[in-house]
Amino acid sequence: MRLILLGAPGAGKGTQAEMLTKLYDIPCISTGNIFREHISKNTELGQKAKAYMDEGKLVPDSLVIELVKSRITQDDCKNGMIFDGFPRTIPQAEALDVMLKELNIPIDFVVNVEVADELIIERMAGRTVCPSCGASYHKVNKPSKVSGKCDLCSADLIQREDDKAETVKKRLDVYHEQTEPLIEYYRGQGKLVDVDGVGAVEEVRDRVKTALGVK
Ligand code: AMP
């Protein structure tokens, strides 16, 4: 199974990706998480990406495409993969089409998780992440068992720099301008399924499963 999760930042793609990765036993490729890992290790790529990310801008296509190219040819992707946060621009989608064509592995579905901007702004205000393992939480919708601590590795949870209100608004503008056109791109390929992303995590999960034809 090869899936793309499409949707605005904060629409809940990461949470649904965690569920789908277990369901299909395939890796999730989150370009945002990969960049954050590079930033925490202070690599050259991390330093380049951080400047864009902190401002709520997209990292240039060339950097993202190279990263994905080397990731999808790794062994754990041979039974499929879930893309979370990639592609984010038409050139990225076109580059992905070329890469997958060369590997002879088409995308099966593109799940478009729909949530209105106002709700996203509200949601992001409560979102926290684990700086150590990347797990994400929400103060109201998905609280950790011990307040402020990661369930998986007990590290102190933090708010992402780019989840702060001003940056969120900027990221939503960038989404509408550069990523939203992908909805029609994949609808045109007959691969798009729309899912209402408003509601409890489990409700959205059930809608995603139904859209993918999973019992
Ligand atoms: P995310 O965790 O997916 O919301 O990504 C966080 C930030 O990483 C984004 O706001 C971008 O700055 C950068 N980023 C992640 N994925 C991409 C991508 N596919 N193209 C460009 N920038 C990206």
CSV table of C-alpha atoms and ligand atoms in Angstrom, one decimal:
chain,number,residue,atom,x,y,z
A,1,MET,CA,0.0,0.0,0.0
A,2,ARG,CA,1.3,3.4,-0.9
A,3,LEU,CA,-0.5,6.4,0.5
A,4,ILE,CA,-0.2,10.1,0.6
A,5,LEU,CA,-1.8,12.1,3.5
A,6,LEU,CA,-2.8,15.5,2.3
A,7,GLY,CA,-4.2,18.3,4.4
A,8,ALA,CA,-3.3,21.6,6.1
A,9,PRO,CA,-0.7,21.7,8.9
A,10,GLY,CA,-2.6,20.6,12.0
A,11,ALA,CA,-5.3,18.7,10.1
A,12,GLY,CA,-4.3,15.5,12.0
A,13,LYS,CA,-2.3,13.8,9.2
A,14,GLY,CA,0.5,12.8,11.7
A,15,THR,CA,-2.0,11.1,14.0
A,16,GLN,CA,-3.7,9.2,11.2
A,17,ALA,CA,-0.3,8.3,9.8
A,18,GLU,CA,0.6,6.6,13.1
A,19,MET,CA,-2.6,4.5,12.9
A,20,LEU,CA,-2.0,3.6,9.2
A,21,THR,CA,1.6,2.7,9.7
A,22,LYS,CA,0.5,0.0,12.3
A,23,LEU,CA,-2.5,-1.1,10.2
A,24,TYR,CA,-0.5,-1.8,7.1
A,25,ASP,CA,2.9,-2.4,8.8
A,26,ILE,CA,4.7,0.0,6.5
A,27,PRO,CA,6.8,3.0,7.4
A,28,CYS,CA,5.6,6.6,7.5
A,29,ILE,CA,7.8,9.1,5.7
A,30,SER,CA,7.2,12.4,7.4
A,31,THR,CA,9.5,15.0,5.8
A,32,GLY,CA,8.8,17.4,8.7
A,33,ASN,CA,10.0,14.7,11.2
A,34,ILE,CA,13.1,14.0,9.1
A,35,PHE,CA,14.0,17.7,9.0
A,36,ARG,CA,13.5,18.0,12.8
A,37,GLU,CA,15.8,15.0,13.3
A,38,HIS,CA,18.4,16.7,11.2
A,39,ILE,CA,17.9,19.9,13.2
A,40,SER,CA,18.4,18.1,16.5
A,41,LYS,CA,21.6,16.5,15.2
A,42,ASN,CA,22.7,19.9,13.8
A,43,THR,CA,23.5,18.5,10.3
A,44,GLU,CA,24.1,20.7,7.3
A,45,LEU,CA,20.6,19.9,5.9
A,46,GLY,CA,19.1,20.6,9.4
A,47,GLN,CA,20.7,24.0,9.5
A,48,LYS,CA,19.4,24.9,6.0
A,49,ALA,CA,15.9,23.6,6.7
A,50,LYS,CA,15.6,25.3,10.1
A,51,ALA,CA,15.7,28.8,8.7
A,52,TYR,CA,12.7,28.1,6.5
A,53,MET,CA,10.8,26.1,9.1
A,54,ASP,CA,11.0,28.7,11.9
A,55,GLU,CA,9.5,31.2,9.5
A,56,GLY,CA,6.6,28.9,8.5
A,57,LYS,CA,8.0,28.7,4.9
A,58,LEU,CA,8.5,25.6,2.8
A,59,VAL,CA,12.0,24.1,2.5
A,60,PRO,CA,13.1,24.4,-1.2
A,61,ASP,CA,11.8,21.6,-3.4
A,62,SER,CA,15.3,20.5,-4.4
A,63,LEU,CA,16.3,19.6,-0.8
A,64,VAL,CA,13.0,17.8,-0.1
A,65,ILE,CA,13.1,15.8,-3.3
A,66,GLU,CA,16.6,14.6,-2.7
A,67,LEU,CA,15.7,13.5,0.8
A,68,VAL,CA,12.7,11.6,-0.3
A,69,LYS,CA,14.6,9.9,-3.2
A,70,SER,CA,17.1,8.4,-0.8
A,71,ARG,CA,14.4,7.4,1.7
A,72,ILE,CA,12.0,5.5,-0.5
A,73,THR,CA,14.7,3.2,-1.9
A,74,GLN,CA,15.5,1.9,1.6
A,75,ASP,CA,14.7,-1.7,2.4
A,76,ASP,CA,11.8,-1.0,4.7
A,77,CYS,CA,9.8,0.7,2.0
A,78,LYS,CA,9.6,-2.4,-0.3
A,79,ASN,CA,6.0,-3.2,0.9
A,80,GLY,CA,4.8,0.3,0.7
A,81,MET,CA,4.9,3.6,2.6
A,82,ILE,CA,2.8,6.5,3.9
A,83,PHE,CA,3.8,10.0,3.0
A,84,ASP,CA,2.9,12.6,5.7
A,85,GLY,CA,3.6,16.2,4.7
A,86,PHE,CA,5.0,15.3,1.3
A,87,PRO,CA,4.4,16.3,-1.4
A,88,ARG,CA,3.6,19.9,-0.6
A,89,THR,CA,4.0,21.5,-4.0
A,90,ILE,CA,3.2,20.6,-7.6
A,91,PRO,CA,6.9,20.2,-8.5
A,92,GLN,CA,7.3,17.8,-5.6
A,93,ALA,CA,4.3,15.8,-6.7
A,94,GLU,CA,5.6,15.6,-10.3
A,95,ALA,CA,9.1,14.6,-9.0
A,96,LEU,CA,7.4,11.9,-6.9
A,97,ASP,CA,5.5,10.6,-9.9
A,98,VAL,CA,8.8,10.3,-11.8
A,99,MET,CA,10.5,8.5,-8.9
A,100,LEU,CA,7.7,6.0,-8.4
A,101,LYS,CA,7.4,5.4,-12.1
A,102,GLU,CA,11.1,4.5,-12.3
A,103,LEU,CA,10.6,2.1,-9.4
A,104,ASN,CA,7.4,0.8,-11.0
A,105,ILE,CA,5.3,1.4,-7.8
A,106,PRO,CA,2.3,3.7,-8.2
A,107,ILE,CA,0.5,5.6,-5.4
A,108,ASP,CA,-2.7,3.8,-4.4
A,109,PHE,CA,-4.6,6.5,-2.6
A,110,VAL,CA,-4.3,10.2,-1.6
A,111,VAL,CA,-6.3,10.9,1.6
A,112,ASN,CA,-7.3,14.5,1.8
A,113,VAL,CA,-8.0,15.3,5.5
A,114,GLU,CA,-10.3,18.4,5.6
A,115,VAL,CA,-10.4,20.8,8.5
A,116,ALA,CA,-11.3,24.5,8.4
A,117,ASP,CA,-8.6,27.1,9.2
A,118,GLU,CA,-10.3,28.4,12.4
A,119,LEU,CA,-10.3,25.0,13.9
A,120,ILE,CA,-6.7,24.4,13.0
A,121,ILE,CA,-5.6,27.5,14.7
A,122,GLU,CA,-7.4,26.4,17.8
A,123,ARG,CA,-5.9,22.9,17.6
A,124,MET,CA,-2.3,24.0,17.1
A,125,ALA,CA,-2.5,26.1,20.2
A,126,GLY,CA,-2.8,22.9,22.3
A,127,ARG,CA,-0.4,20.7,20.3
A,128,THR,CA,2.8,19.4,22.0
A,129,VAL,CA,5.5,17.1,20.7
A,130,CYS,CA,8.3,15.0,22.2
A,131,PRO,CA,11.6,16.5,21.1
A,132,SER,CA,13.2,13.1,21.7
A,133,CYS,CA,11.1,10.6,19.8
A,134,GLY,CA,8.7,12.8,17.7
A,135,ALA,CA,5.4,11.5,19.2
A,136,SER,CA,2.7,14.2,19.2
A,137,TYR,CA,0.0,15.0,21.7
A,138,HIS,CA,-2.7,17.5,22.3
A,139,LYS,CA,-3.6,19.0,25.6
A,140,VAL,CA,-7.4,18.4,25.1
A,141,ASN,CA,-7.8,15.9,22.2
A,142,LYS,CA,-4.8,13.5,22.9
A,143,PRO,CA,-3.3,14.2,26.3
A,144,SER,CA,-0.2,12.3,27.5
A,145,LYS,CA,-0.8,10.0,30.5
A,146,VAL,CA,1.5,12.2,32.7
A,147,SER,CA,1.0,15.9,32.0
A,148,GLY,CA,3.9,17.4,30.0
A,149,LYS,CA,5.7,14.0,29.7
A,150,CYS,CA,6.0,11.7,26.6
A,151,ASP,CA,4.2,8.4,27.1
A,152,LEU,CA,6.8,6.6,25.1
A,153,CYS,CA,10.1,7.9,26.4
A,154,SER,CA,9.2,10.2,29.3
A,155,ALA,CA,10.9,13.3,27.8
A,156,ASP,CA,9.5,16.7,28.6
A,157,LEU,CA,7.0,17.7,25.8
A,158,ILE,CA,7.4,21.0,24.1
A,159,GLN,CA,5.4,23.3,21.7
A,160,ARG,CA,7.0,23.4,18.3
A,161,GLU,CA,8.4,26.8,17.3
A,162,ASP,CA,6.3,26.7,14.2
A,163,ASP,CA,3.1,25.9,16.1
A,164,LYS,CA,3.1,29.4,17.6
A,165,ALA,CA,0.0,31.4,16.5
A,166,GLU,CA,1.7,33.8,14.1
A,167,THR,CA,3.6,31.1,12.3
A,168,VAL,CA,0.5,28.9,12.1
A,169,LYS,CA,-1.3,31.6,10.2
A,170,LYS,CA,1.7,32.0,7.9
A,171,ARG,CA,1.8,28.2,7.4
A,172,LEU,CA,-1.9,28.1,6.5
A,173,ASP,CA,-1.3,30.8,3.9
A,174,VAL,CA,1.5,28.8,2.4
A,175,TYR,CA,-0.7,25.7,2.5
A,176,HIS,CA,-3.5,27.4,0.5
A,177,GLU,CA,-1.1,28.9,-2.0
A,178,GLN,CA,1.3,26.0,-2.6
A,179,THR,CA,-0.2,22.7,-1.3
A,180,GLU,CA,-3.9,23.0,-1.9
A,181,PRO,CA,-3.5,22.7,-5.7
A,182,LEU,CA,-2.4,19.1,-5.1
A,183,ILE,CA,-6.0,18.3,-4.3
A,184,GLU,CA,-7.0,18.8,-7.9
A,185,TYR,CA,-3.7,17.3,-9.2
A,186,TYR,CA,-4.5,14.0,-7.5
A,187,ARG,CA,-8.3,14.2,-8.1
A,188,GLY,CA,-7.3,14.4,-11.8
A,189,GLN,CA,-5.4,11.1,-11.4
A,190,GLY,CA,-8.5,9.5,-9.8
A,191,LYS,CA,-6.6,8.8,-6.5
A,192,LEU,CA,-8.1,11.3,-4.2
A,193,VAL,CA,-10.4,10.4,-1.3
A,194,ASP,CA,-11.8,13.2,0.9
A,195,VAL,CA,-12.1,12.6,4.6
A,196,ASP,CA,-13.8,15.0,7.1
A,197,GLY,CA,-11.0,15.6,9.7
A,198,VAL,CA,-13.3,17.2,12.3
A,199,GLY,CA,-14.1,15.1,15.4
A,200,ALA,CA,-12.4,12.7,17.8
A,201,VAL,CA,-9.2,11.0,16.6
A,202,GLU,CA,-11.1,7.6,16.5
A,203,GLU,CA,-14.0,9.0,14.4
A,204,VAL,CA,-11.6,10.4,11.9
A,205,ARG,CA,-9.7,7.1,11.9
A,206,ASP,CA,-12.9,5.2,11.1
A,207,ARG,CA,-13.6,7.6,8.2
A,208,VAL,CA,-10.1,7.1,6.9
A,209,LYS,CA,-10.5,3.3,7.1
A,210,THR,CA,-13.9,3.4,5.4
A,211,ALA,CA,-12.5,5.6,2.6
A,212,LEU,CA,-9.7,3.1,2.1
A,213,GLY,CA,-12.1,0.2,2.1
A,214,VAL,CA,-10.7,-1.3,5.3
A,215,LYS,CA,-13.2,-3.3,7.4
B,1,AMP,P1,5.3,19.3,9.2
B,1,AMP,O1,5.8,18.7,10.4
B,1,AMP,O2,4.9,18.3,8.1
B,1,AMP,O3,4.2,20.3,9.4
B,1,AMP,O4,6.5,20.2,8.6
B,1,AMP,C1,7.1,21.2,9.3
B,1,AMP,C2,7.9,22.2,8.4
B,1,AMP,O5,8.9,21.4,7.7
B,1,AMP,C3,7.0,22.8,7.3
B,1,AMP,O6,6.4,24.0,7.7
B,1,AMP,C4,8.1,23.1,6.2
B,1,AMP,O7,8.9,24.2,6.6
B,1,AMP,C5,9.0,21.9,6.4
B,1,AMP,N1,8.6,20.8,5.4
B,1,AMP,C6,8.1,19.6,5.8
B,1,AMP,N2,7.8,18.9,4.7
B,1,AMP,C7,8.0,19.7,3.6
B,1,AMP,C8,7.9,19.5,2.2
B,1,AMP,N3,7.4,18.4,1.7
B,1,AMP,N4,8.2,20.6,1.4
B,1,AMP,C9,8.7,21.7,2.0
B,1,AMP,N5,8.9,21.9,3.3
B,1,AMP,C10,8.6,20.9,4.1
